[in-house]
């Protein structure tokens, strides 16, 4: 007892101090160099016309051949005239497509995974892992592999989808799902829908297992009490399960949306933004301008915009969803 | 009603629920892309070109795998090695830093400790695309482009890991640590001999998740690794498929060789991956 008190009174001793200094100082230096420094540099780049190929000024290659342009990139983004430069026009398309992609993916994902989780939970305990695996397996696969698989399914001549449609219709179907810019449904490019289906297929498993875990954490006595009161299974779902799942739904909605904003792998491999920029999401735009066209200043400015978009919408979303369930 | 029929009814209820009418076809559809890929890998080139395409191969052939494995441009073992080096190094260093700093932030009060912890947490909110370009420029200046180290050195710290292990370290009784101090154990020894063994389950689940994310990563390797000999499996797969164009039998054979072995391994440890995801809500 007296020993414990001694330790409490002494607080941190010399050996502990040394231990902390030896571990935390490297951590601080590491974080400063690999996290803080790139962050500041990234914001700074947005105000320069920058290419890694030009030597530029003495400090980080800023200045000189990579001149400071102030807010020029951001001002250019506001040029909505039809004769705006190509990077500005494709940026506008990118914002629209990214928002559209997220706006379609989030509700579709949640409205499939939540009922699916309830269905899987309703079957016998021993059967659950089989179904869960069926829907979770794509999560474990690399998204590049997923993109290649789906590219083969959508192929106009060799693909499974057209073959199945051909069987149903009784004649040959040759639809270029990923490559025909004229194909649109409600003004939304079909190629984008095709990407969304592949994306949902790969991404569903995440929310599914989160919902299954949330369903399992609902205490049985609540359900039993409701059952005694003569509640049917639909009422059970809407009055008991759904309200209790609301915090989980809110969290998954935000997470799903943030990752939908960052979609890259599937798009780059399956369509590379085509046809005619119809599926060019913002991250692909950033990648192309930074690493293929060497316009890193512009790409950094677009990254800042994408960051602000993500931030704003997740703030709005968390507000909005909270208003619904905290009564 | 006989006992027999009650038993039957119970068995029927156990194995046949209305939910199956929806679940069975849906899960078959979910498997379909994998099946289509695997079947494609066994078709001959002539059959792949056939319109409309067949579903089951008319005659199974292993030639596609032979062609892919003998392609001198595609030394798969090398790419497996590259992917493994990156993924395993990152798992080891991330587990080490996460458990160490999680423990330190949980059990030591020191000046600036809280501020530092919250700063690390805040960096989780920084989306990767914001630091992607300067990250590349730093690596270029350090001559780490086209070097596997370029994918290892910048990923030593995972803020989420530190957060997770801090929660975990709180449950280790401080008395236990003090007892070890009285017995003359050094601070690092305490971490190594007492704290680390207590964190076993968290190390396993978080390690698996980290491995999976690194193994499947695409964008960052795509930027850093542009030379053939340092590429990872994911990068090589797209490179190969664009080169093969319409020769889907070869692309699918390569895809099967790249995806399936590790996918099957992941399937066996799926329980822990699921546990990790539900525990953390973590996403790629």
XYZ file of C-alpha atoms in Angstrom:
611
model
C 0.000 0.000 0.000
C 2.726 2.388 1.017
C 4.566 1.467 -2.170
C 1.537 2.326 -4.280
C 1.183 5.618 -2.549
C 4.820 6.349 -3.140
C 4.371 5.704 -6.845
C 1.293 7.865 -6.996
C 2.998 10.713 -5.215
C 6.096 10.502 -7.309
C 4.092 10.574 -10.499
C 6.393 9.992 -13.415
C 9.902 8.896 -12.478
C 13.091 9.429 -14.427
C 12.962 6.086 -16.237
C 9.412 6.756 -17.382
C 10.369 10.236 -18.493
C 13.176 8.814 -20.580
C 10.844 6.190 -22.031
C 8.289 8.809 -23.043
C 10.920 11.134 -24.487
C 12.481 8.316 -26.505
C 9.156 7.285 -28.054
C 7.073 10.441 -28.255
C 9.726 12.750 -29.720
C 10.222 10.501 -32.783
C 6.435 10.310 -33.107
C 6.119 14.099 -33.120
C 8.905 14.474 -35.671
C 7.407 11.745 -37.859
C 3.920 13.247 -37.769
C 5.323 16.690 -38.502
C 7.211 15.433 -41.532
C 4.743 12.941 -43.036
C 1.395 14.467 -42.055
C 1.589 18.131 -41.138
C 4.165 19.154 -43.726
C 2.378 17.514 -46.718
C -0.892 19.016 -45.533
C 0.509 22.554 -45.482
C 2.330 21.955 -48.759
C -0.859 20.601 -50.304
C -2.809 23.720 -49.388
C 0.072 25.931 -50.554
C 0.273 24.193 -53.943
C -3.315 25.206 -54.660
C -2.095 28.804 -54.985
C 0.719 28.069 -57.434
C 0.979 27.024 -61.029
C 3.113 24.001 -60.293
C 4.698 21.139 -62.183
C 7.222 18.700 -60.741
C 9.034 18.789 -64.102
C 10.026 22.455 -63.741
C 12.822 23.396 -61.380
C 11.025 26.411 -59.883
C 12.225 28.478 -56.961
C 14.727 27.480 -54.271
C 12.153 26.600 -51.598
C 10.260 23.365 -52.514
C 10.318 24.444 -56.148
C 7.720 27.109 -55.415
C 8.082 30.398 -57.273
C 10.250 31.017 -60.340
C 8.975 28.777 -63.127
C 6.165 27.678 -60.808
C 4.676 31.106 -60.155
C 2.329 32.114 -57.364
C -1.110 32.683 -58.891
C -3.130 33.488 -55.775
C -6.767 32.508 -56.052
C -6.591 32.135 -59.843
C -7.377 28.378 -59.761
C -10.407 28.924 -57.576
C -11.577 31.876 -59.637
C -11.227 29.791 -62.796
C -13.483 27.141 -61.244
C -16.306 29.687 -61.191
C -16.129 30.221 -64.963
C -19.331 28.556 -66.163
C -19.233 29.889 -69.726
C -19.247 27.296 -72.530
C -15.838 28.444 -73.766
C -14.102 27.897 -70.399
C -10.842 25.898 -70.642
C -11.095 22.102 -70.750
C -9.819 21.588 -67.198
C -12.552 23.865 -65.840
C -15.312 22.251 -67.855
C -14.227 18.731 -66.878
C -13.949 19.893 -63.256
C -17.608 20.969 -63.365
C -18.536 17.593 -64.807
C -16.453 15.970 -62.059
C -18.300 17.786 -59.261
C -21.651 16.894 -60.798
C -20.745 13.230 -61.343
C -19.236 12.816 -57.866
C -22.319 14.291 -56.187
C -24.603 12.205 -58.382
C -22.621 9.058 -57.673
C -22.765 9.583 -53.900
C -26.429 10.644 -54.013
C -27.335 7.397 -55.778
C -24.977 5.063 -53.909
C -25.872 6.008 -50.325
C -29.671 5.433 -50.445
C -29.321 2.379 -52.701
C -26.715 0.852 -50.430
C -28.672 1.421 -47.225
C -31.984 0.299 -48.687
C -30.420 -2.972 -49.799
C -28.138 -3.763 -46.863
C -30.542 -3.013 -44.003
C -33.357 -5.358 -45.143
C -30.737 -7.893 -46.165
C -29.226 -7.807 -42.674
C -32.684 -8.302 -41.141
C -33.348 -11.241 -43.502
C -30.024 -12.880 -42.701
C -30.614 -12.444 -38.974
C -34.034 -14.085 -39.317
C -32.723 -17.427 -40.573
C -31.215 -20.214 -38.542
C -28.001 -19.400 -36.715
C -26.018 -22.025 -38.589
C -27.107 -20.772 -41.997
C -26.187 -17.147 -41.362
C -22.429 -17.365 -42.067
C -23.093 -18.851 -45.509
C -25.250 -15.934 -46.607
C -23.019 -13.399 -44.929
C -20.016 -14.771 -46.786
C -21.876 -14.579 -50.097
C -22.369 -10.849 -49.701
C -19.154 -10.116 -47.825
C -16.700 -11.870 -50.143
C -16.474 -8.941 -52.619
C -15.276 -6.689 -49.785
C -12.241 -8.928 -49.387
C -11.385 -8.869 -53.090
C -9.161 -6.093 -54.467
C -11.277 -3.439 -56.165
C -9.092 -3.749 -59.249
C -10.110 -7.393 -59.562
C -13.732 -6.379 -59.101
C -13.362 -3.803 -61.875
C -11.914 -6.385 -64.253
C -14.628 -8.927 -63.458
C -17.385 -6.401 -64.075
C -15.714 -5.065 -67.182
C -15.981 -8.596 -68.562
C -19.641 -8.840 -67.525
C -20.484 -5.544 -69.275
C -18.515 -6.288 -72.455
C -20.770 -5.651 -75.499
C -19.980 -8.887 -77.358
C -18.334 -11.183 -74.827
C -20.164 -10.098 -71.683
C -22.580 -12.028 -69.516
C -25.118 -9.229 -69.209
C -25.845 -8.904 -72.930
C -25.903 -12.694 -73.232
C -28.580 -12.952 -70.531
C -30.586 -10.094 -72.069
C -30.282 -11.814 -75.458
C -31.694 -15.051 -73.989
C -34.622 -13.181 -72.465
C -35.400 -11.050 -75.534
C -34.883 -13.889 -77.967
C -32.556 -11.875 -80.207
C -28.988 -10.651 -79.980
C -28.385 -7.657 -77.745
C -25.294 -5.531 -78.259
C -25.316 -2.697 -75.747
C -22.055 -0.949 -75.025
C -22.773 -0.390 -71.321
C -19.533 1.346 -70.460
C -18.667 3.056 -73.720
C -21.713 4.568 -75.417
C -22.106 8.275 -74.570
C -25.634 8.426 -76.045
C -27.078 5.945 -73.548
C -28.896 7.839 -70.824
C -31.736 7.150 -68.411
C -33.432 10.198 -66.873
C -30.473 12.203 -68.132
C -28.045 10.063 -66.115
C -25.418 8.227 -68.192
C -25.921 4.454 -68.291
C -22.176 3.959 -67.801
C -22.533 5.644 -64.402
C -25.332 3.226 -63.445
C -23.147 0.335 -64.570
C -20.340 1.598 -62.316
C -22.742 2.092 -59.423
C -23.953 -1.511 -59.646
C -20.390 -2.834 -59.571
C -19.560 -0.453 -56.726
C -22.604 -1.514 -54.699
C -21.744 -5.151 -55.251
C -18.299 -4.614 -53.845
C -19.175 -2.203 -51.053
C -22.383 -3.713 -49.637
C -20.670 -6.218 -47.360
C -19.282 -3.490 -45.084
C -22.620 -2.043 -44.121
C -24.153 -5.489 -44.040
C -21.845 -6.753 -41.291
C -22.181 -3.471 -39.374
C -25.983 -3.778 -39.480
C -25.874 -7.439 -38.508
C -23.761 -6.557 -35.464
C -26.148 -3.738 -34.577
C -29.155 -6.049 -34.889
C -27.514 -8.578 -32.614
C -26.959 -5.912 -29.989
C -30.691 -5.158 -29.684
C -31.695 -6.728 -26.365
C -34.125 -9.636 -26.585
C -36.376 -8.362 -23.812
C -37.489 -5.446 -25.988
C -38.581 -7.807 -28.736
C -40.216 -10.160 -26.223
C -42.127 -7.311 -24.633
C -43.343 -6.158 -28.022
C -44.339 -9.680 -28.982
C -46.398 -10.022 -25.813
C -48.151 -6.785 -26.745
C -49.168 -8.458 -29.993
C -46.941 -6.563 -32.383
C -46.564 -8.042 -35.866
C -43.216 -8.388 -37.564
C -43.608 -5.300 -39.771
C -44.437 -3.149 -36.730
C -41.540 -4.805 -34.929
C -39.250 -3.620 -37.696
C -40.552 -0.058 -37.981
C -41.257 0.641 -34.302
C -38.507 -1.267 -32.495
C -35.649 -2.225 -34.799
C -35.468 0.857 -36.978
C -35.442 3.500 -34.190
C -32.829 1.533 -32.280
C -30.692 1.256 -35.403
C -30.871 4.976 -36.195
C -27.438 5.870 -34.770
C -25.895 3.026 -36.766
C -27.735 4.079 -39.920
C -26.493 7.619 -39.481
C -22.908 6.480 -39.068
C -22.979 4.119 -42.030
C -24.646 6.752 -44.205
C -21.809 9.181 -43.529
C -19.096 6.556 -43.978
C -20.667 5.293 -47.197
C -20.909 8.800 -48.536
C -17.338 9.739 -47.693
C -16.002 6.648 -49.417
C -18.328 7.237 -52.394
C -16.785 10.711 -52.739
C -13.368 9.081 -52.911
C -14.245 6.477 -55.534
C -11.329 5.918 -57.883
C -10.216 2.328 -58.510
C -13.374 1.040 -60.188
C -13.788 4.111 -62.369
C -10.166 4.305 -63.450
C -10.050 0.650 -64.479
C -13.550 0.213 -65.934
C -14.158 3.446 -67.864
C -11.226 5.763 -67.098
C -13.776 8.566 -66.906
C -15.331 7.909 -70.287
C -17.365 7.945 -72.387
C -16.889 11.673 -72.986
C -16.101 12.439 -69.303
C -19.519 11.029 -68.335
C -18.078 9.026 -65.439
C -15.108 11.238 -64.611
C -15.299 11.534 -60.823
C -13.298 14.204 -59.011
C -10.538 11.975 -57.676
C -9.874 10.712 -61.187
C -9.744 14.315 -62.398
C -7.221 15.091 -59.643
C -5.111 12.042 -60.484
C -5.090 12.823 -64.206
C -4.172 16.485 -63.767
C -1.533 15.847 -61.114
C 0.222 12.786 -62.491
C -0.558 12.632 -66.198
C -0.814 16.294 -67.242
C 1.630 17.584 -64.601
C -0.655 20.413 -63.468
C -0.227 19.815 -59.764
C -1.294 23.292 -58.679
C -4.674 22.908 -60.333
C -5.026 19.351 -58.989
C -4.196 20.540 -55.462
C -6.877 23.238 -55.757
C -9.421 20.610 -56.828
C -8.357 18.424 -53.861
C -9.132 21.301 -51.536
C -12.586 21.609 -53.123
C -13.216 17.874 -52.758
C -12.137 18.071 -49.113
C -14.522 20.956 -48.460
C -17.346 19.120 -50.233
C -16.828 16.032 -48.086
C -16.665 18.096 -44.927
C -19.774 20.182 -45.655
C -21.954 17.295 -46.680
C -21.002 15.092 -43.755
C -21.745 17.977 -41.387
C -25.129 18.602 -43.007
C -25.895 14.909 -43.054
C -25.119 14.384 -39.381
C -27.286 17.385 -38.450
C -30.168 16.285 -40.612
C -30.202 12.688 -39.455
C -29.893 13.629 -35.815
C -32.913 15.932 -36.111
C -34.922 12.926 -37.236
C -34.276 10.575 -34.391
C -33.756 12.771 -31.357
C -37.261 13.690 -30.409
C -50.567 -34.882 -34.364
C -47.839 -37.448 -33.980
C -44.494 -36.793 -32.386
C -42.967 -37.579 -35.758
C -44.818 -34.802 -37.557
C -43.978 -32.277 -34.873
C -40.321 -33.134 -35.311
C -40.605 -32.774 -39.063
C -42.292 -29.473 -38.656
C -39.531 -28.280 -36.368
C -36.887 -29.356 -38.872
C -38.821 -27.720 -41.686
C -38.990 -24.508 -39.697
C -35.313 -24.640 -38.949
C -34.167 -25.107 -42.527
C -36.909 -23.481 -44.599
C -37.896 -19.965 -43.775
C -39.660 -17.550 -46.123
C -36.473 -15.466 -46.040
C -34.751 -18.148 -48.105
C -36.965 -17.362 -51.101
C -35.169 -14.021 -51.326
C -31.804 -14.880 -49.811
C -30.886 -17.933 -51.889
C -31.315 -16.356 -55.359
C -29.716 -13.104 -54.192
C -26.636 -14.806 -52.820
C -26.318 -16.821 -56.044
C -26.403 -13.545 -57.990
C -23.780 -12.160 -55.625
C -21.510 -15.097 -56.447
C -22.110 -14.775 -60.186
C -19.292 -12.316 -61.032
C -16.745 -14.630 -59.375
C -18.165 -17.632 -61.220
C -18.142 -15.763 -64.546
C -14.492 -14.858 -63.987
C -13.465 -18.389 -63.036
C -15.362 -19.989 -65.928
C -13.838 -17.497 -68.348
C -10.365 -18.523 -67.245
C -11.051 -22.100 -68.381
C -12.404 -21.284 -71.850
C -10.356 -21.463 -75.029
C -9.591 -18.325 -77.025
C -11.980 -19.464 -79.761
C -14.787 -19.944 -77.279
C -14.207 -16.499 -75.755
C -14.650 -14.946 -79.210
C -17.919 -16.804 -79.790
C -21.079 -14.671 -80.048
C -23.251 -15.048 -78.057
C -20.875 -16.208 -75.317
C -21.284 -19.574 -73.611
C -21.746 -19.788 -69.855
C -20.033 -23.103 -69.110
C -16.830 -23.822 -71.057
C -17.396 -26.459 -73.762
C -14.053 -28.011 -73.031
C -12.133 -27.059 -69.931
C -8.592 -26.012 -70.703
C -5.700 -25.139 -68.437
C -3.729 -23.593 -71.300
C -4.619 -20.032 -70.238
C -2.954 -20.526 -66.864
C 0.058 -22.032 -68.597
C 0.297 -19.045 -70.965
C -0.009 -16.543 -68.122
C 2.530 -18.305 -65.916
C 5.033 -18.592 -68.759
C 4.667 -14.977 -69.906
C 8.162 -13.508 -69.353
C 6.544 -10.073 -68.874
C 4.513 -11.352 -65.984
C 6.694 -12.931 -63.277
C 3.803 -13.397 -60.867
C 5.996 -14.624 -58.037
C 7.889 -11.325 -58.091
C 4.648 -9.356 -57.816
C 3.394 -11.608 -55.045
C 6.674 -10.919 -53.292
C 6.360 -7.130 -53.750
C 2.786 -7.079 -52.442
C 3.777 -9.287 -49.524
C 6.799 -7.146 -48.575
C 4.678 -3.994 -48.480
C 1.720 -5.533 -46.680
C 3.719 -7.457 -44.075
C 6.097 -4.564 -43.288
C 3.176 -2.217 -42.850
C 1.318 -4.641 -40.609
C 4.362 -5.066 -38.390
C 5.178 -1.384 -38.058
C 1.568 -0.251 -37.687
C 0.907 -2.843 -34.980
C 4.091 -1.811 -33.193
C 3.408 1.940 -33.260
C -0.326 1.588 -32.570
C 0.113 -0.656 -29.538
C 3.068 1.329 -28.177
C 1.490 4.771 -28.510
C -1.956 3.505 -27.590
C -0.418 2.246 -24.354
C 1.519 5.472 -23.756
C -1.493 7.722 -24.335
C -3.638 5.545 -22.069
C -1.268 5.076 -19.157
C 1.040 8.094 -18.974
C 0.194 11.678 -18.130
C 2.767 13.993 -19.629
C 2.953 17.557 -20.838
C 1.261 18.000 -24.221
C 0.173 14.367 -24.264
C -3.516 15.117 -24.618
C -2.984 17.772 -27.263
C -0.793 15.405 -29.237
C -3.379 12.636 -29.009
C -6.172 14.866 -30.239
C -3.981 16.162 -33.025
C -3.320 12.587 -34.151
C -7.056 11.849 -34.016
C -7.776 14.963 -36.059
C -5.434 13.801 -38.822
C -7.901 10.968 -39.446
C -10.221 13.557 -40.958
C -7.664 14.565 -43.582
C -8.649 12.826 -46.795
C -5.775 11.095 -48.542
C -6.153 13.053 -51.789
C -5.113 16.233 -49.983
C -1.700 14.862 -49.049
C -1.341 12.683 -52.148
C 0.433 15.242 -54.355
C 2.881 16.612 -51.753
C 3.426 13.053 -50.534
C 4.534 12.118 -54.029
C 6.788 15.196 -54.238
C 8.466 14.325 -50.923
C 9.102 10.759 -52.068
C 10.514 12.065 -55.353
C 12.964 14.276 -53.472
C 14.017 11.363 -51.267
C 14.462 9.172 -54.378
C 11.880 6.722 -53.092
C 9.776 6.628 -56.264
C 9.847 3.134 -57.762
C 11.055 1.831 -54.453
C 8.986 -0.403 -52.207
C 10.200 1.685 -49.261
C 8.159 4.553 -50.702
C 5.029 2.635 -49.720
C 6.378 1.585 -46.338
C 8.152 4.560 -44.774
C 5.219 7.028 -44.941
C 2.719 4.521 -43.489
C 4.253 3.796 -40.079
C 1.513 5.571 -38.123
C -2.158 4.723 -38.277
C -4.118 7.266 -36.188
C -7.020 4.903 -35.972
C -4.776 2.146 -34.621
C -3.464 4.432 -31.881
C -7.026 5.370 -30.936
C -8.131 1.734 -30.914
C -5.224 0.453 -28.836
C -5.572 3.334 -26.379
C -9.114 2.160 -25.659
C -7.749 -1.330 -25.244
C -4.863 -0.313 -22.968
C -7.225 1.332 -20.474
C -8.439 -2.118 -19.474
C -4.939 -3.191 -18.387
C -4.732 -2.672 -14.601
C -2.162 -0.039 -13.615
C -1.332 -2.103 -10.531
C 0.037 -4.796 -12.790
C 2.375 -2.305 -14.428
C 3.426 -0.868 -11.071
C 4.131 -4.342 -9.729
C 6.451 -4.946 -12.647
C 8.174 -1.615 -11.941
C 8.726 -2.626 -8.348
C 10.253 -5.855 -9.598
C 12.711 -3.739 -11.542
C 11.373 -4.130 -15.075
C 12.384 -1.428 -17.539
C 9.675 0.609 -19.216
C 10.178 -0.945 -22.630
C 10.244 -4.367 -21.041
C 6.875 -3.659 -19.422
C 5.441 -2.790 -22.812
C 6.990 -5.853 -24.405
C 6.299 -8.448 -21.677
C 3.075 -7.239 -20.078
C 1.174 -4.819 -22.287
C 1.703 -6.470 -25.646
C 0.550 -9.982 -24.614
C -2.643 -8.441 -23.177
C -3.436 -6.934 -26.562
C -3.416 -10.242 -28.443
C -6.959 -10.222 -29.894
C -6.786 -6.558 -30.930
C -3.425 -7.157 -32.591
C -4.870 -10.044 -34.566
C -7.991 -8.268 -35.838
C -6.336 -4.947 -36.531
C -3.359 -6.684 -38.137
C -5.628 -8.576 -40.505
C -7.496 -5.427 -41.501
C -4.246 -3.567 -42.120
C -2.939 -6.452 -44.190
C -6.082 -6.550 -46.299
C -6.106 -2.792 -46.953
C -2.453 -2.832 -47.958
C -2.765 -5.925 -50.083
C -5.717 -4.488 -52.026
C -4.434 -0.904 -52.249
C -4.374 0.619 -55.717
C -4.138 4.418 -56.015
C -1.012 5.051 -53.950
C 1.007 2.160 -55.450
C -0.138 3.349 -58.885
C 1.446 6.738 -58.221
C 4.625 5.571 -56.520
C 5.457 2.429 -58.492
C 5.750 2.959 -62.235
C 8.528 0.515 -63.106
C 7.643 -3.051 -63.896
C 9.918 -4.777 -61.400
C 8.545 -3.021 -58.314
C 4.855 -3.226 -59.173
C 2.340 -4.878 -56.887
C -0.298 -7.429 -57.831
C -3.129 -4.932 -58.161
C -1.099 -2.685 -60.460
C 0.097 -5.562 -62.610
C -3.423 -6.889 -63.035
C -4.697 -3.707 -64.697
C -1.505 -3.411 -66.728
C -1.965 -6.946 -67.998
C -5.658 -6.547 -68.750
C -5.133 -3.388 -70.808
C -2.369 -5.112 -72.764
C -4.518 -8.175 -73.431
C -7.500 -6.137 -74.621
C -10.161 -8.553 -75.781
C -8.294 -11.729 -74.836
C -10.486 -12.204 -71.809
C -9.513 -15.858 -71.330
C -5.948 -14.719 -70.484
C -7.028 -11.711 -68.419
C -9.391 -13.878 -66.389
C -6.721 -16.539 -65.869
C -4.379 -13.828 -64.580
C -7.169 -12.390 -62.433
C -7.886 -15.812 -60.932
C -4.193 -16.305 -60.144
C -3.920 -12.857 -58.597
C -7.194 -12.738 -56.668
C -8.205 -16.217 -55.664
C -5.347 -17.552 -53.466
C -5.456 -14.621 -51.067
C -9.226 -14.319 -51.298
C -9.551 -17.898 -50.091
C -7.145 -17.156 -47.232
C -9.176 -14.063 -46.326
C -12.314 -16.169 -46.408
C -10.944 -18.427 -43.698
C -10.098 -15.524 -41.399
C -13.263 -13.651 -42.375
C -14.646 -13.881 -38.835
C -11.851 -11.698 -37.465
C -12.033 -9.252 -40.345
C -15.761 -8.851 -39.752
C -15.071 -8.402 -36.064
C -12.517 -5.741 -36.900
C -14.899 -3.854 -39.159
C -17.792 -3.920 -36.720
C -15.502 -3.011 -33.833
C -14.017 -0.034 -35.644
C -16.422 0.894 -38.432
C -13.247 1.216 -40.463
C -13.368 1.650 -44.205
C -10.862 1.700 -46.976
